[in-house]
mmCIF file of C-alpha atoms in Angstrom:
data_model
loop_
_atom_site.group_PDB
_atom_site.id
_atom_site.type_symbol
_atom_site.label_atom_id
_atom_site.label_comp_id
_atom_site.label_asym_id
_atom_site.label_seq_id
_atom_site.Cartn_x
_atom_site.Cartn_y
_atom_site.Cartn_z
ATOM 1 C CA UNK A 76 7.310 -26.383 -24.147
ATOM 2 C CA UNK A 77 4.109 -27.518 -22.245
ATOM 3 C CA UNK A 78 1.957 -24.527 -21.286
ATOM 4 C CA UNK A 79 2.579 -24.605 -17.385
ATOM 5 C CA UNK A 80 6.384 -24.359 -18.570
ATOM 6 C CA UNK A 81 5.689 -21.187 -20.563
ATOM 7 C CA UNK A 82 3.792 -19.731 -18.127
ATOM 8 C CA UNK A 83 6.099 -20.112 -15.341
ATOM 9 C CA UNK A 84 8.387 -18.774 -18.152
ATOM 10 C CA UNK A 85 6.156 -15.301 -19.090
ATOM 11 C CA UNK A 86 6.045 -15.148 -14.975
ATOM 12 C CA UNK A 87 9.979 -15.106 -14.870
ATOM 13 C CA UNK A 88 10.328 -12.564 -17.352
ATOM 14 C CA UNK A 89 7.275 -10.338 -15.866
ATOM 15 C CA UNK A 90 8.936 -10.357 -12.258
ATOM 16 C CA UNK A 91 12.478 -9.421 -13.592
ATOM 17 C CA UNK A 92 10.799 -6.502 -15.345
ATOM 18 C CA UNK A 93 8.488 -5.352 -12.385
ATOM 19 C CA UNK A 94 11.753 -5.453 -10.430
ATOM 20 C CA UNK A 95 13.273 -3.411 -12.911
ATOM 21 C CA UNK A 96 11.012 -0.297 -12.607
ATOM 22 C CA UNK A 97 12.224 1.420 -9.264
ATOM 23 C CA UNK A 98 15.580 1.485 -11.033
ATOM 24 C CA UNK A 99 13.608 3.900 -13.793
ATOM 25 C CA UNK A 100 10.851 5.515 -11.565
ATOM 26 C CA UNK A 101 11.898 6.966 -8.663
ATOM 27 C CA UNK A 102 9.064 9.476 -8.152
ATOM 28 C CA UNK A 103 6.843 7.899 -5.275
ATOM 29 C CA UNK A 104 3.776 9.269 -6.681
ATOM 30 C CA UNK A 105 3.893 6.723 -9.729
ATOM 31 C CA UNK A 106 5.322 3.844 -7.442
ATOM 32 C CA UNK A 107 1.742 4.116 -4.961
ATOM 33 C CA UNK A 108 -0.114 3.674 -8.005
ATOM 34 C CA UNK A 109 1.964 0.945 -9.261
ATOM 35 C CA UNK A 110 1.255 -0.997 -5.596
ATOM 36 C CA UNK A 111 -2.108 -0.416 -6.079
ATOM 37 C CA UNK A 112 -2.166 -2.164 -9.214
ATOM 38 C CA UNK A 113 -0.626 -5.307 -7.649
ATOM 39 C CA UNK A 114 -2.601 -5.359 -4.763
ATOM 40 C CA UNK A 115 -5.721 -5.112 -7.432
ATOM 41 C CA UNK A 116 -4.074 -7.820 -9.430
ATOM 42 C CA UNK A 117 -3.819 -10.513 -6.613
ATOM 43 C CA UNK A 118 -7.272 -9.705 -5.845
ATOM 44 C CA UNK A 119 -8.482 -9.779 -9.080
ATOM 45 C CA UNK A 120 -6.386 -13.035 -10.017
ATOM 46 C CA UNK A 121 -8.211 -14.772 -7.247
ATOM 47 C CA UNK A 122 -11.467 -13.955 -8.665
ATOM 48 C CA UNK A 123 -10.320 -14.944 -11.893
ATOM 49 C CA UNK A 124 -10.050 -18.278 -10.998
ATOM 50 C CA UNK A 125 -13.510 -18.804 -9.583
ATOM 51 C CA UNK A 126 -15.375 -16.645 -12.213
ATOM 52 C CA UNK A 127 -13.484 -17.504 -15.331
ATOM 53 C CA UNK A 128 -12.260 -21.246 -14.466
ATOM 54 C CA UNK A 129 -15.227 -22.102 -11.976
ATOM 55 C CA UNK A 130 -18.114 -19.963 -13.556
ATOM 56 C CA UNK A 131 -19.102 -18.986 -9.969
ATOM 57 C CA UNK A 132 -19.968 -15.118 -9.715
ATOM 58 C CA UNK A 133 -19.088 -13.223 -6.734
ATOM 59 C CA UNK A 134 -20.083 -9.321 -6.070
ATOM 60 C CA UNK A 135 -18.356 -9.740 -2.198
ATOM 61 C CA UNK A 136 -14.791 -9.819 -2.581
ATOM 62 C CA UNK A 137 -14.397 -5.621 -1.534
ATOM 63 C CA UNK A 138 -15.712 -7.978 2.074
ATOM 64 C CA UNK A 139 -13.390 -10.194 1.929
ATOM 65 C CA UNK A 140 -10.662 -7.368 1.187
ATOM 66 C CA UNK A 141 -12.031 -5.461 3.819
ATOM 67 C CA UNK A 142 -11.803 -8.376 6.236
ATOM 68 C CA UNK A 143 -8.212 -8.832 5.608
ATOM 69 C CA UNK A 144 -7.797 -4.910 6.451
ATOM 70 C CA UNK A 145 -9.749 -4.295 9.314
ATOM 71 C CA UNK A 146 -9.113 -7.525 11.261
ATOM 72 C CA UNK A 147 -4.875 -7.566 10.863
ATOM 73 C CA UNK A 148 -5.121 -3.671 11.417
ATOM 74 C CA UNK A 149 -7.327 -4.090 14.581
ATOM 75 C CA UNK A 150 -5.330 -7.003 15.870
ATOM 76 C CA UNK A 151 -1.403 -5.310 15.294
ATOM 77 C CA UNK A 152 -3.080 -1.711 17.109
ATOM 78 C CA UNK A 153 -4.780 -3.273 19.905
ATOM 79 C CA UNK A 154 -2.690 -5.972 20.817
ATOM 80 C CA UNK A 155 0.429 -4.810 19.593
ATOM 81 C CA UNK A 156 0.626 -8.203 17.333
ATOM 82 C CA UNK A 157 3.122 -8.019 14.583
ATOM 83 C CA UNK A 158 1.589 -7.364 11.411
ATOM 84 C CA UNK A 159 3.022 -10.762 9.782
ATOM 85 C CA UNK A 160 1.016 -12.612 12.249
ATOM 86 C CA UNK A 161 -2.260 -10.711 12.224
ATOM 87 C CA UNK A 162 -2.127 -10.892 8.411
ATOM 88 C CA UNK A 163 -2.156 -14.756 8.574
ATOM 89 C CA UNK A 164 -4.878 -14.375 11.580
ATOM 90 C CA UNK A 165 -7.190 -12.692 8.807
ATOM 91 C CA UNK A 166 -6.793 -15.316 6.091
ATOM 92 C CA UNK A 167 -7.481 -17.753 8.471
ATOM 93 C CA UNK A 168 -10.695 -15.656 9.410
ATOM 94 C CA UNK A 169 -11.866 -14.812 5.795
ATOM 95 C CA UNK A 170 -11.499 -18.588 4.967
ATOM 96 C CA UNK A 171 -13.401 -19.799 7.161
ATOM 97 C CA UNK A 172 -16.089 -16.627 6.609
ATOM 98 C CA UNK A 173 -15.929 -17.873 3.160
ATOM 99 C CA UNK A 174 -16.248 -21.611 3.543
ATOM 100 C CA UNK A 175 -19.724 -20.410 5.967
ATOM 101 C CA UNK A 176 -21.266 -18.688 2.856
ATOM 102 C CA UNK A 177 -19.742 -20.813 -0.022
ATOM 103 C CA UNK A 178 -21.055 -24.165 2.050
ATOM 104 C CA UNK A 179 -24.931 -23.395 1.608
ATOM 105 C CA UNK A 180 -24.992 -21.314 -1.462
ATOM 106 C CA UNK A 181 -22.305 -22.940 -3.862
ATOM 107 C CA UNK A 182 -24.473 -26.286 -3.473
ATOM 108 C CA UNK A 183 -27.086 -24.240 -5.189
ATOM 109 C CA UNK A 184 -27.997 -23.039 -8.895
ATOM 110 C CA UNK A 185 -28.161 -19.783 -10.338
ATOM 111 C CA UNK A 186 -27.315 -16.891 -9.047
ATOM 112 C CA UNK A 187 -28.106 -17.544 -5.292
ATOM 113 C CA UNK A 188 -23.776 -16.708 -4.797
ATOM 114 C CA UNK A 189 -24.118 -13.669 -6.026
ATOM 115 C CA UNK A 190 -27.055 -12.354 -3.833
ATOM 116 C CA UNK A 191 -24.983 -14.111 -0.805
ATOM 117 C CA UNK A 192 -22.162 -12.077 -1.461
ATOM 118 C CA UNK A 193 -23.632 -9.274 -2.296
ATOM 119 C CA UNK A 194 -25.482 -8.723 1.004
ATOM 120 C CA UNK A 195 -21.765 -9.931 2.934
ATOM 121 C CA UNK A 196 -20.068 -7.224 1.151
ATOM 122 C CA UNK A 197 -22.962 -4.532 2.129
ATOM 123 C CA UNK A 198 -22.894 -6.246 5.601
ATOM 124 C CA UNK A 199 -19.514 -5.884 6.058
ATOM 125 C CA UNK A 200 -19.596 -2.314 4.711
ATOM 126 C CA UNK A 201 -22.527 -1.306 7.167
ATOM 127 C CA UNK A 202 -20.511 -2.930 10.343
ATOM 128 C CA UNK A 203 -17.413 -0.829 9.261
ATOM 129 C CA UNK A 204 -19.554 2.394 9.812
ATOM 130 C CA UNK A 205 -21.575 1.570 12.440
ATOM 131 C CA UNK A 206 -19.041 0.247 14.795
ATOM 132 C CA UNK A 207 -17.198 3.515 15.210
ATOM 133 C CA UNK A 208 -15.697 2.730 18.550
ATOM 134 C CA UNK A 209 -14.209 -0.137 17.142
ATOM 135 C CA UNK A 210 -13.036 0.617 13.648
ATOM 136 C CA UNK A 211 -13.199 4.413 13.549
ATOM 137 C CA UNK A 212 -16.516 4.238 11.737
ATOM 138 C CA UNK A 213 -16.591 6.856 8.378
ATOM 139 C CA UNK A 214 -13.571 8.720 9.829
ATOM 140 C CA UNK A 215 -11.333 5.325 9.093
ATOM 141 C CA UNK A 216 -8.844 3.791 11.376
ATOM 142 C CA UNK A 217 -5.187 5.909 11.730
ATOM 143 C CA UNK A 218 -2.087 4.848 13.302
ATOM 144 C CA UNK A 219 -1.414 1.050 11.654
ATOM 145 C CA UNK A 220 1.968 -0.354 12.012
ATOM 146 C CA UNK A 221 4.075 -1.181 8.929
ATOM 147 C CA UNK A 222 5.680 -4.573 8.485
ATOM 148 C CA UNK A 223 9.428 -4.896 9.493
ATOM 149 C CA UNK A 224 12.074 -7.503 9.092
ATOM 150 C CA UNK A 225 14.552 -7.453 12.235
ATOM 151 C CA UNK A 226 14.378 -3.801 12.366
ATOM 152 C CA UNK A 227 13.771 -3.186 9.018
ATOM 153 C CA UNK A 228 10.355 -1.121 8.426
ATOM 154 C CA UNK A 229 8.253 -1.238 4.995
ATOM 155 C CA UNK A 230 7.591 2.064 5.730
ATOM 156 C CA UNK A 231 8.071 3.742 2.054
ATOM 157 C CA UNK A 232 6.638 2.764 -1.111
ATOM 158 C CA UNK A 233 9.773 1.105 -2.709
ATOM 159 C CA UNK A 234 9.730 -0.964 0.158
ATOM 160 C CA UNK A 235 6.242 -1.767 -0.106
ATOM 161 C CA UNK A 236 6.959 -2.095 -3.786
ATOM 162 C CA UNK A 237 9.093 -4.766 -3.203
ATOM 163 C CA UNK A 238 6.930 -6.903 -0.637
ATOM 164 C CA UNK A 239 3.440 -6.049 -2.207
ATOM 165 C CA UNK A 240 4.732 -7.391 -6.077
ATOM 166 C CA UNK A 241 6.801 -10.525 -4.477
ATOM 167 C CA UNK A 242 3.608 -11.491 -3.017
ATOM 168 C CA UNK A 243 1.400 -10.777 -5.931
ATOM 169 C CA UNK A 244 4.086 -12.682 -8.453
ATOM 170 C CA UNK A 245 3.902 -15.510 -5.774
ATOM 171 C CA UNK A 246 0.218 -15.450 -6.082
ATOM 172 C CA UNK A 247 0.039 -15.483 -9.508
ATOM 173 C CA UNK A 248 2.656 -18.453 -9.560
ATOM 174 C CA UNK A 249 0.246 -20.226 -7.494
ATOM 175 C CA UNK A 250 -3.012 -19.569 -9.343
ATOM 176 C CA UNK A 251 -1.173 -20.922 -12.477
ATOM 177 C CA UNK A 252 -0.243 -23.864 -11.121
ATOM 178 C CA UNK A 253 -3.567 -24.394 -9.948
ATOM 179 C CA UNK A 254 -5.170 -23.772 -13.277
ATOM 180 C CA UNK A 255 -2.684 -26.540 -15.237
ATOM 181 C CA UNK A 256 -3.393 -28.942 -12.096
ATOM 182 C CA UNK A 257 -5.759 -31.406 -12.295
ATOM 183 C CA UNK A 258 -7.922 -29.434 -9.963
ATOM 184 C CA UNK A 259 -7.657 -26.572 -12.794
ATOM 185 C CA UNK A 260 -8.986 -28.883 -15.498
ATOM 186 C CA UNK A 261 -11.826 -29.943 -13.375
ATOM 187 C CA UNK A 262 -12.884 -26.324 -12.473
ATOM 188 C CA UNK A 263 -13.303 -25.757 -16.403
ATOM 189 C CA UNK A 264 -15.211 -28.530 -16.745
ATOM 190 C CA UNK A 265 -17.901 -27.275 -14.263
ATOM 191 C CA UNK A 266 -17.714 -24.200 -15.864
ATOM 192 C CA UNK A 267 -18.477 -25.452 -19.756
ATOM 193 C CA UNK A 268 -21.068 -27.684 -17.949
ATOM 194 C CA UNK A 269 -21.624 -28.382 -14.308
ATOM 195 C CA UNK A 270 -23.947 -31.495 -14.824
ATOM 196 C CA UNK A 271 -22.157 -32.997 -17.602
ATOM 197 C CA UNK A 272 -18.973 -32.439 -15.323
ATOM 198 C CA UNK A 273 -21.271 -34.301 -12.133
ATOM 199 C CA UNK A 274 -21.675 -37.080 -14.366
ATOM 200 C CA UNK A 275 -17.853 -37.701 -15.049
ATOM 201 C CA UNK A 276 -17.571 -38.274 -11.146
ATOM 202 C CA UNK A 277 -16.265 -34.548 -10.184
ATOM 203 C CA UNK A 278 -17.058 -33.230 -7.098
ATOM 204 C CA UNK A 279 -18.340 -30.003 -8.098
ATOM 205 C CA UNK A 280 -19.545 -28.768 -4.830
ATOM 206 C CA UNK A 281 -15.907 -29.769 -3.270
ATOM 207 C CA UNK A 282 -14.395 -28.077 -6.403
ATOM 208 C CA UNK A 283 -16.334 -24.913 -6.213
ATOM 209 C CA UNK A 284 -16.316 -24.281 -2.787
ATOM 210 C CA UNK A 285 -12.138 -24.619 -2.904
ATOM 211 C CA UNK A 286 -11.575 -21.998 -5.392
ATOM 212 C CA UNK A 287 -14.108 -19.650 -3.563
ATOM 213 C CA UNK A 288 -12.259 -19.686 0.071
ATOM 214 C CA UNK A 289 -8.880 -19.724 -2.202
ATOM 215 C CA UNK A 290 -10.315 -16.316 -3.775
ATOM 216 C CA UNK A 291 -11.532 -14.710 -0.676
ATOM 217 C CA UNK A 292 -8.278 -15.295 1.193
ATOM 218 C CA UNK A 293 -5.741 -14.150 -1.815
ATOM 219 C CA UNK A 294 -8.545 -10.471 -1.351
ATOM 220 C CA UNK A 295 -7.617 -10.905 2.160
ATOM 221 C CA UNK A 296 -3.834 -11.125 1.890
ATOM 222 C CA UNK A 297 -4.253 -7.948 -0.544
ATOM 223 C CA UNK A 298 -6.118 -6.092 2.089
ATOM 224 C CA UNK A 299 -3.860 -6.761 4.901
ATOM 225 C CA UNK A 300 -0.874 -5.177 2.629
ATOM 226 C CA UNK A 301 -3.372 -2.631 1.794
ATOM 227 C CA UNK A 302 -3.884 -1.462 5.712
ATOM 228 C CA UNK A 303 -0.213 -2.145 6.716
ATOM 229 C CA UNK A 304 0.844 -0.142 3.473
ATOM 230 C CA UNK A 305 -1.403 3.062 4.052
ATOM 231 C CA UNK A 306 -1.246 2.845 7.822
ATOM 232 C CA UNK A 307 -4.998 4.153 7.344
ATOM 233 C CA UNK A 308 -8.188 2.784 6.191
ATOM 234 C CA UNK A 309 -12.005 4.110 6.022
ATOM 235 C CA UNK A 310 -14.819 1.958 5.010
ATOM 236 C CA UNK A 311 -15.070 3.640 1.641
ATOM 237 C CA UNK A 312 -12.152 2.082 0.443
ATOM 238 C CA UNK A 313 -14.473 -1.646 0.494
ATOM 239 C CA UNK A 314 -17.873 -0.649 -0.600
ATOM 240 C CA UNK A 315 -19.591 -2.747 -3.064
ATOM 241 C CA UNK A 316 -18.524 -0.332 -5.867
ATOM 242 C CA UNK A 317 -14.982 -1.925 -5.419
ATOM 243 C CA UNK A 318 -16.484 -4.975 -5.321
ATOM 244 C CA UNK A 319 -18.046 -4.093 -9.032
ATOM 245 C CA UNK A 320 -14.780 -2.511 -10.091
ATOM 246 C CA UNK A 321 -12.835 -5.593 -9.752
ATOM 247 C CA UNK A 322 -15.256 -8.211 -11.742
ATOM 248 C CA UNK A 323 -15.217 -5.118 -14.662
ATOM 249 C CA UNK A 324 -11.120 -5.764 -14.526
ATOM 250 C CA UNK A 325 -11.944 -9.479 -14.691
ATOM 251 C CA UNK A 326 -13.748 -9.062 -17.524
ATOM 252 C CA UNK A 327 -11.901 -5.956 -19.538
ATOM 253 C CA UNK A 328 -8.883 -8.077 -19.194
ATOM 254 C CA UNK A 329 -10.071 -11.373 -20.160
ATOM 255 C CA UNK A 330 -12.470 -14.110 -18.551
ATOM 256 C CA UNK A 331 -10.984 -17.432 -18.162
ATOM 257 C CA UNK A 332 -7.598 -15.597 -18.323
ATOM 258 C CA UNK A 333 -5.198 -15.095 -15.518
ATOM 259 C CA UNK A 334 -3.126 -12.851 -17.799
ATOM 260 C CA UNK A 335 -6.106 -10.805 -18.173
ATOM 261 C CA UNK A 336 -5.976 -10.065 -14.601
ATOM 262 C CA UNK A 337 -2.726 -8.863 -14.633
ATOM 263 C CA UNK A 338 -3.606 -6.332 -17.958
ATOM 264 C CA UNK A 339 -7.266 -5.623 -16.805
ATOM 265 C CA UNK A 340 -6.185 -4.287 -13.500
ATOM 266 C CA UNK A 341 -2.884 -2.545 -14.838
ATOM 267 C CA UNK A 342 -5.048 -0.854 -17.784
ATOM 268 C CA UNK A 343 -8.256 0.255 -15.362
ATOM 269 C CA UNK A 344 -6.356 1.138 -11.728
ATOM 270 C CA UNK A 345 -4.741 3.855 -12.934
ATOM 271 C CA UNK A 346 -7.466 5.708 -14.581
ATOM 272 C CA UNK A 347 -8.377 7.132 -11.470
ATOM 273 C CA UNK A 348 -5.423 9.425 -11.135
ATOM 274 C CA UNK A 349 -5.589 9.926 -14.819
ATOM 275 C CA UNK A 350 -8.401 10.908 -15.450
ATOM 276 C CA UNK A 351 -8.572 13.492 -12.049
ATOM 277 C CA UNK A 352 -8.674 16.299 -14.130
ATOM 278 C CA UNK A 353 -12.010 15.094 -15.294
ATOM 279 C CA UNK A 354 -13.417 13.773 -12.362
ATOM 280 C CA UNK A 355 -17.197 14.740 -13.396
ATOM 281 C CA UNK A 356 -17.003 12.763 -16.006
ATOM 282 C CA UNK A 357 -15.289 10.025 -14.874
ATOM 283 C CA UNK A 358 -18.019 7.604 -14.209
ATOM 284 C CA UNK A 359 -18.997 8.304 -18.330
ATOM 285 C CA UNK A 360 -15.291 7.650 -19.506
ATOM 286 C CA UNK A 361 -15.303 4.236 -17.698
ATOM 287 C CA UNK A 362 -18.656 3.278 -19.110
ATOM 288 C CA UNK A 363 -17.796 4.014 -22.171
ATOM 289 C CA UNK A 364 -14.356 1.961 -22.240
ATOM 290 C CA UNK A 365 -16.141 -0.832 -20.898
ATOM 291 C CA UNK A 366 -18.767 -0.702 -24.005
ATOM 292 C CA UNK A 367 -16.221 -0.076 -25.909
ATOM 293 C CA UNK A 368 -14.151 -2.676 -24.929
ATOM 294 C CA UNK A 369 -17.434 -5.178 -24.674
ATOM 295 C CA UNK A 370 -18.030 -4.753 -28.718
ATOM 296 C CA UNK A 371 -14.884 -4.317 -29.964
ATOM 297 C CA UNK A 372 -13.062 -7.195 -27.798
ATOM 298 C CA UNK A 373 -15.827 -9.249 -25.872
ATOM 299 C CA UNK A 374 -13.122 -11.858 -25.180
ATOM 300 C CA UNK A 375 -11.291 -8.921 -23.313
ATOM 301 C CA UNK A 376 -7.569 -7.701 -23.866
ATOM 302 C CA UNK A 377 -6.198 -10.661 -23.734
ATOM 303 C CA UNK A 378 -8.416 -12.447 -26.330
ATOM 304 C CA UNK A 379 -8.266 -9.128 -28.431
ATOM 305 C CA UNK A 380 -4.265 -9.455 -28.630
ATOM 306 C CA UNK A 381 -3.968 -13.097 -29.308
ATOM 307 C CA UNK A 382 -6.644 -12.448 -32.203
ATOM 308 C CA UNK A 383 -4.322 -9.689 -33.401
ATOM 309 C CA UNK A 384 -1.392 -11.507 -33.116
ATOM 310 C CA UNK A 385 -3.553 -14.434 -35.076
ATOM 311 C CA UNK A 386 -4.145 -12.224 -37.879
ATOM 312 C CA UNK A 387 -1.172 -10.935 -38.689
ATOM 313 C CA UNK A 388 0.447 -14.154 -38.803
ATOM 314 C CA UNK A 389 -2.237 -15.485 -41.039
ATOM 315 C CA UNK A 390 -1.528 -12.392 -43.279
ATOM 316 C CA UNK A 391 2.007 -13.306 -43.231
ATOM 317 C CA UNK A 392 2.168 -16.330 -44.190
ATOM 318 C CA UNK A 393 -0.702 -15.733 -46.669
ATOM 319 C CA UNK A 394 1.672 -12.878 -48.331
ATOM 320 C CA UNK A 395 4.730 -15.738 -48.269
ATOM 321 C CA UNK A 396 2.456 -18.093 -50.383
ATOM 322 C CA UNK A 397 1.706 -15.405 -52.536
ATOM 323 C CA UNK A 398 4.893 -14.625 -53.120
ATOM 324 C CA UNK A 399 6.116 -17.986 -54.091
ATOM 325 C CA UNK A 400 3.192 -18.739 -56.203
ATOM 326 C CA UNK A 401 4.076 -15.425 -58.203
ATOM 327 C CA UNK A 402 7.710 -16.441 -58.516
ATOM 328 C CA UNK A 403 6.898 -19.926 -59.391
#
């Protein structure tokens, strides 16, 4: 089985048991955090594939999220859009907002996309505050329309449960086709070396700049189902501390690993409501799983499972020789 076969495979099997959990957990409580964690996981899976694949570090995706938010939100209230359209209205937006900033910066070395995204996120952030007659400023923006189908309103969360983890299995369908495509393989190669990969006759600029607009418009899509979800946002919700919290699920889960997304962000969003009853100390308890998981598994979940799984098969088959070389 070729690895784009088994990963469509493990995708299968994932979405036939994420559509199996309303059937067990009916409490709504448990089903908002579980749409959290698959709005977090098509965000993070988009950043996946430009840090881990492209080697291109980004600290502005909570912007990009935001974008997706604010702009479908603002559109649907004011205009009385329907929220399908607005939501492809603010991909279209945050594309081309990302193409602006990946254009100059991406052609550059170090770490010059980091700063640029950096000061976009805190940009965006700022604007969300300041222009209160606008977006509601720190008091957030009430009153935004749910999606509906002839009728039919996503007005609960196992509606939304259903819509938010089609999407984010669709995303993730997409991001691993990319990554066995021959786009994929060329991403990697920038990534291992950039120059080396210039001299093979890849367009790394072209390359690099693709998976960044692709990134910032899966955050998008994730913040539009955010704000049509909720039917309220607030600035705080896309500060650059969401912008940090995502690259530490990138990495907790796995660089270079889309399955990592999907564990990263199901193993760190819900530590929030876990962890409530210890909410002084909750900044301490996520440092110190991140250290933790930084010298125990540096290659993240993901690399720390397949290295278990390694070594017990190697101790398996070491015990099988054994064995025959006794009884021989």
């Amino acid at each position: 089985m070729s690895p784009l076969a088994r990963d469509r495979l493990f995708i299968f099997l994932l979405g036939a048991l994420v559509f199996s959990i309303p059937m067990m957990i009916r409490n709504p409580y448990y089903l908002n955090v579980l749409n959290i964690v698959g709005l977090n996981v098509l965000v993070v899976a988009g950043l996946t594939l430009l840090i881990g694949y492209a080697g291109q570090i980004s600290l502005g995706h909570g912007g990009f999220y935001a974008m997706g938010a604010y702009i479908s939100a603002l559109l649907a209230i004011n205009l009385g859009w329907s929220p399908w359209i607005t939501t492809l209205i603010a991909m279209a937006v945050t594309g081309v907002t990302a193409l602006l900033i990946g254009v100059p910066t991406l052609r550059l070395k170090g770490h010059y996309l980091v700063m640029a995204t950096l000061g976009f996120n805190l940009i965006v952030y700022l604007l969300l505050i300041q222009l209160d007659d606008l977006t509601g400023g720190p008091s957030g923006l009430p009153g935004i329309p749910s999606y509906t189908v002839a009728g039919w309103g996503f007005n609960t969360d196992l509606r939304c449960y259903w819509l938010i983890w089609s999407l984010t299995l669709g995303g993730l369908f997409l991001a691993f086709n990319l990554v066995h495509s021959r786009m994929g393989r060329a991403l990697v190669a920038i990534r291992e070396s950039e120059m080396a990969a210039g001299c093979l006759g890849i367009e790394t600029w072209k390359y690099k700049t693709q998976v960044f607009v692709l990134s910032a418009v899966m955050a998008s899509l994730a913040g539009s189902l955010y704000a049509h979800y909720m039917t309220f946002i607030s600035p705080q919700t896309f500060d650059i501390f969401y912008s940090i919290e995502v690259v530490v699920m990138v990495i907790i889960g796995g660089i270079g690993s889309l399955w990592g997304a999907l564990l990263g962000s199901a193993f760190l969003t819900p530590l929030p409501y876990l962890l409530h009853f210890f909410n002084e100390y909750r900044d301490i308890i996520y440092g110190a799983i991140f250290m933790g998981v930084l010298i125990f598994s540096p290659q993240g979940l993901v690399g720390g499972l397949v290295r278990l799984y390694q070594k017990r098969r190697l101790m398996s088959q070491f015990k099988r020789i054994k064995g025959i070389k006794w009884n021989s």
